[in-house]
Amino acid sequence: QRLGVSILVALFCLLLGLVQLAAGTTLIPHWRLLGDTVPWADVRAYGAVGDGVTDDSAAFTAAIAAAAGGGEVFAPPTTAGYRLNSSIIINKPLRLSLLAHVTVGSGAQLHVAASNVSIVGNGGWTRNAATQTGITELRSAVNNQTVLQIGGSGTGTLQGVLIQDLRIPVISTGTPVVQIYGPSGDNAAATNRMVNVSIYGDITGRTGTGLQVEDQAFGWEFTHIHLEGYETGVLLRGRNGQTVFYGGDFIRNQRAIVIGDDSVATYTHGV
């Protein structure tokens, strides 16, 4: 009897989630409906509008501050997406789930400044990056700026970072679109991953840099990464180590991967 009640409750929660999703008013992440107890914070509960115009920076910052370490900040689906005119710093372990497009304003970026941070969208790597629909995009309101920075001064060695299922369509004329920094010191045990991410710029002009890994950023694995439309698809510099690429596409770049200074990288195609 108890089993039957549990099944009915689970089916009700699943139906409620589907109805909310169809109406565009999802209040509970669908993967939480069947008993996931990880603490989470919905950015709308902290004032996010998600109309693509209103600045939602304060809401994202408040949700991150309120979320428990190891918890989740959830940005539900919206048609127009979210607008961030100020940088969002993630300085504790958590998962940022983006189920709608995010546009960062001039001078703003998402900044990962702690270990065990995940930024996960919907969809991701594809050979038709510019045309496939249904993929969460991290966009920029202006060209030639870094929209995603990982690490940097004062962060120490980052471990357990995951960037997954995002499309990042930003044109660069010099500034890298995604930038990964390391600390002042080596850590061969560090393991960070970027999976199913598409970064593409100007496929005609092919300028700037898509992804830059520098300053002793150790232990990065890139799986199914799409880089297209840059002078340099990937730039490695500043004595990096354990940088591995598994498959992915590097097309319509003047140079696919540039390895400088004392950097070491491995590329395994087709995995």
mmCIF file of N, CA and C in Angstrom, residues 106-159:
data_model
loop_
_atom_site.group_PDB
_atom_site.id
_atom_site.type_symbol
_atom_site.label_atom_id
_atom_site.label_comp_id
_atom_site.label_asym_id
_atom_site.label_seq_id
_atom_site.Cartn_x
_atom_site.Cartn_y
_atom_site.Cartn_z
ATOM 1 N N SER A 106 28.320 44.746 -21.311
ATOM 2 C CA SER A 106 29.690 45.211 -21.518
ATOM 3 C C SER A 106 30.456 45.208 -20.198
ATOM 4 N N GLY A 107 31.606 44.538 -20.189
ATOM 5 C CA GLY A 107 32.443 44.483 -19.008
ATOM 6 C C GLY A 107 32.035 43.435 -17.992
ATOM 7 N N ALA A 108 30.966 42.704 -18.251
ATOM 8 C CA ALA A 108 30.490 41.691 -17.305
ATOM 9 C C ALA A 108 30.919 40.304 -17.763
ATOM 10 N N GLN A 109 30.887 39.350 -16.830
ATOM 11 C CA GLN A 109 31.243 37.969 -17.146
ATOM 12 C C GLN A 109 30.765 37.051 -16.023
ATOM 13 N N LEU A 110 30.693 35.764 -16.329
ATOM 14 C CA LEU A 110 30.579 34.751 -15.301
ATOM 15 C C LEU A 110 31.986 34.381 -14.869
ATOM 16 N N HIS A 111 32.226 34.383 -13.559
ATOM 17 C CA HIS A 111 33.579 34.131 -13.043
ATOM 18 C C HIS A 111 33.529 32.998 -12.029
ATOM 19 N N VAL A 112 34.188 31.896 -12.355
ATOM 20 C CA VAL A 112 34.298 30.769 -11.438
ATOM 21 C C VAL A 112 35.536 30.982 -10.584
ATOM 22 N N ALA A 113 35.331 31.126 -9.266
ATOM 23 C CA ALA A 113 36.435 31.446 -8.360
ATOM 24 C C ALA A 113 36.529 30.454 -7.212
ATOM 25 N N ALA A 114 36.027 29.241 -7.413
ATOM 26 C CA ALA A 114 36.077 28.219 -6.377
ATOM 27 C C ALA A 114 36.118 26.845 -7.028
ATOM 28 N N SER A 115 36.605 25.867 -6.277
ATOM 29 C CA SER A 115 36.600 24.486 -6.741
ATOM 30 C C SER A 115 35.190 23.904 -6.663
ATOM 31 N N ASN A 116 34.990 22.809 -7.390
ATOM 32 C CA ASN A 116 33.726 22.058 -7.367
ATOM 33 C C ASN A 116 32.531 22.924 -7.741
ATOM 34 N N VAL A 117 32.731 23.741 -8.762
ATOM 35 C CA VAL A 117 31.660 24.546 -9.344
ATOM 36 C C VAL A 117 31.283 23.941 -10.686
ATOM 37 N N SER A 118 29.985 23.804 -10.931
ATOM 38 C CA SER A 118 29.490 23.338 -12.231
ATOM 39 C C SER A 118 28.594 24.404 -12.835
ATOM 40 N N ILE A 119 28.797 24.699 -14.107
ATOM 41 C CA ILE A 119 27.880 25.528 -14.873
ATOM 42 C C ILE A 119 27.358 24.648 -16.003
ATOM 43 N N VAL A 120 26.062 24.356 -15.971
ATOM 44 C CA VAL A 120 25.497 23.369 -16.886
ATOM 45 C C VAL A 120 24.287 23.969 -17.593
ATOM 46 N N GLY A 121 24.275 23.858 -18.897
ATOM 47 C CA GLY A 121 23.156 24.342 -19.689
ATOM 48 C C GLY A 121 22.317 23.199 -20.218
ATOM 49 N N ASN A 122 21.718 23.441 -21.371
ATOM 50 C CA ASN A 122 20.843 22.462 -22.003
ATOM 51 C C ASN A 122 21.290 22.307 -23.450
ATOM 52 N N GLY A 123 21.713 21.116 -23.820
ATOM 53 C CA GLY A 123 22.216 20.932 -25.180
ATOM 54 C C GLY A 123 23.726 21.011 -25.183
ATOM 55 N N GLY A 124 24.312 21.624 -26.211
ATOM 56 C CA GLY A 124 25.763 21.785 -26.196
ATOM 57 C C GLY A 124 26.415 21.580 -27.539
ATOM 58 N N TRP A 125 27.458 20.767 -27.562
ATOM 59 C CA TRP A 125 28.312 20.595 -28.724
ATOM 60 C C TRP A 125 27.533 20.048 -29.909
ATOM 61 N N THR A 126 27.783 20.636 -31.068
ATOM 62 C CA THR A 126 27.159 20.164 -32.298
ATOM 63 C C THR A 126 27.952 20.666 -33.482
ATOM 64 N N ARG A 127 27.962 19.918 -34.543
ATOM 65 C CA ARG A 127 28.664 20.366 -35.748
ATOM 66 C C ARG A 127 27.889 21.459 -36.478
ATOM 67 N N ASN A 128 26.638 21.671 -36.095
ATOM 68 C CA ASN A 128 25.844 22.753 -36.665
ATOM 69 C C ASN A 128 25.563 23.794 -35.574
ATOM 70 N N ALA A 129 26.647 24.316 -34.996
ATOM 71 C CA ALA A 129 26.534 25.145 -33.794
ATOM 72 C C ALA A 129 25.671 26.376 -33.998
ATOM 73 N N ALA A 130 25.746 26.963 -35.174
ATOM 74 C CA ALA A 130 25.058 28.238 -35.380
ATOM 75 C C ALA A 130 23.574 28.069 -35.669
ATOM 76 N N THR A 131 23.146 26.849 -35.980
ATOM 77 C CA THR A 131 21.764 26.682 -36.428
ATOM 78 C C THR A 131 20.916 25.806 -35.516
ATOM 79 N N GLN A 132 21.513 24.918 -34.763
ATOM 80 C CA GLN A 132 20.713 23.994 -33.953
ATOM 81 C C GLN A 132 20.004 24.744 -32.838
ATOM 82 N N THR A 133 18.751 24.435 -32.626
ATOM 83 C CA THR A 133 17.951 25.107 -31.607
ATOM 84 C C THR A 133 17.921 24.293 -30.321
ATOM 85 N N GLY A 134 17.407 24.907 -29.257
ATOM 86 C CA GLY A 134 17.245 24.204 -28.001
ATOM 87 C C GLY A 134 18.493 24.107 -27.156
ATOM 88 N N ILE A 135 19.504 24.923 -27.437
ATOM 89 C CA ILE A 135 20.755 24.894 -26.708
ATOM 90 C C ILE A 135 20.893 26.179 -25.893
ATOM 91 N N THR A 136 21.245 26.053 -24.627
ATOM 92 C CA THR A 136 21.479 27.229 -23.792
ATOM 93 C C THR A 136 22.680 28.010 -24.310
ATOM 94 N N GLU A 137 22.491 29.310 -24.512
ATOM 95 C CA GLU A 137 23.577 30.157 -24.999
ATOM 96 C C GLU A 137 24.042 31.121 -23.914
ATOM 97 N N LEU A 138 25.348 31.262 -23.804
ATOM 98 C CA LEU A 138 25.965 32.310 -23.000
ATOM 99 C C LEU A 138 26.430 33.372 -23.981
ATOM 100 N N ARG A 139 25.700 34.486 -24.022
ATOM 101 C CA ARG A 139 25.908 35.496 -25.048
ATOM 102 C C ARG A 139 26.586 36.735 -24.479
ATOM 103 N N SER A 140 27.045 37.606 -25.370
ATOM 104 C CA SER A 140 27.618 38.892 -24.973
ATOM 105 C C SER A 140 26.887 40.007 -25.696
ATOM 106 N N ALA A 141 26.618 41.108 -24.965
ATOM 107 C CA ALA A 141 25.951 42.254 -25.575
ATOM 108 C C ALA A 141 26.888 43.017 -26.504
ATOM 109 N N VAL A 142 28.199 42.790 -26.362
ATOM 110 C CA VAL A 142 29.189 43.462 -27.205
ATOM 111 C C VAL A 142 30.196 42.419 -27.684
ATOM 112 N N ASN A 143 30.902 42.736 -28.745
ATOM 113 C CA ASN A 143 31.966 41.864 -29.223
ATOM 114 C C ASN A 143 33.238 42.067 -28.393
ATOM 115 N N ASN A 144 34.128 41.094 -28.504
ATOM 116 C CA ASN A 144 35.492 41.213 -27.981
ATOM 117 C C ASN A 144 35.537 41.391 -26.468
ATOM 118 N N GLN A 145 34.905 40.480 -25.751
ATOM 119 C CA GLN A 145 35.088 40.462 -24.307
ATOM 120 C C GLN A 145 35.011 39.023 -23.804
ATOM 121 N N THR A 146 35.655 38.789 -22.668
ATOM 122 C CA THR A 146 35.612 37.479 -22.031
ATOM 123 C C THR A 146 34.285 37.333 -21.306
ATOM 124 N N VAL A 147 33.505 36.326 -21.665
ATOM 125 C CA VAL A 147 32.199 36.125 -21.028
ATOM 126 C C VAL A 147 32.261 35.074 -19.923
ATOM 127 N N LEU A 148 33.295 34.216 -19.962
ATOM 128 C CA LEU A 148 33.454 33.190 -18.937
ATOM 129 C C LEU A 148 34.917 33.132 -18.529
ATOM 130 N N GLN A 149 35.187 33.448 -17.257
ATOM 131 C CA GLN A 149 36.541 33.358 -16.714
ATOM 132 C C GLN A 149 36.560 32.329 -15.597
ATOM 133 N N ILE A 150 37.575 31.484 -15.622
ATOM 134 C CA ILE A 150 37.720 30.442 -14.618
ATOM 135 C C ILE A 150 39.085 30.610 -13.964
ATOM 136 N N GLY A 151 39.091 30.766 -12.648
ATOM 137 C CA GLY A 151 40.333 30.959 -11.926
ATOM 138 C C GLY A 151 40.785 32.403 -11.967
ATOM 139 N N GLY A 152 42.058 32.608 -11.638
ATOM 140 C CA GLY A 152 42.606 33.953 -11.605
ATOM 141 C C GLY A 152 43.283 34.228 -10.281
ATOM 142 N N SER A 153 43.713 35.449 -10.103
ATOM 143 C CA SER A 153 44.460 35.842 -8.921
ATOM 144 C C SER A 153 43.660 35.570 -7.650
ATOM 145 N N GLY A 154 44.302 34.883 -6.695
ATOM 146 C CA GLY A 154 43.681 34.662 -5.399
ATOM 147 C C GLY A 154 42.773 33.464 -5.304
ATOM 148 N N THR A 155 42.535 32.740 -6.404
ATOM 149 C CA THR A 155 41.597 31.607 -6.345
ATOM 150 C C THR A 155 42.265 30.316 -5.905
ATOM 151 N N GLY A 156 43.590 30.257 -5.990
ATOM 152 C CA GLY A 156 44.255 29.002 -5.683
ATOM 153 C C GLY A 156 44.032 27.976 -6.774
ATOM 154 N N THR A 157 44.461 26.754 -6.532
ATOM 155 C CA THR A 157 44.291 25.688 -7.506
ATOM 156 C C THR A 157 42.841 25.214 -7.519
ATOM 157 N N LEU A 158 42.206 25.279 -8.666
ATOM 158 C CA LEU A 158 40.812 24.843 -8.782
ATOM 159 C C LEU A 158 40.754 23.373 -9.150
ATOM 160 N N GLN A 159 39.831 22.662 -8.519
ATOM 161 C CA GLN A 159 39.605 21.258 -8.819
ATOM 162 C C GLN A 159 38.105 21.007 -8.915
#
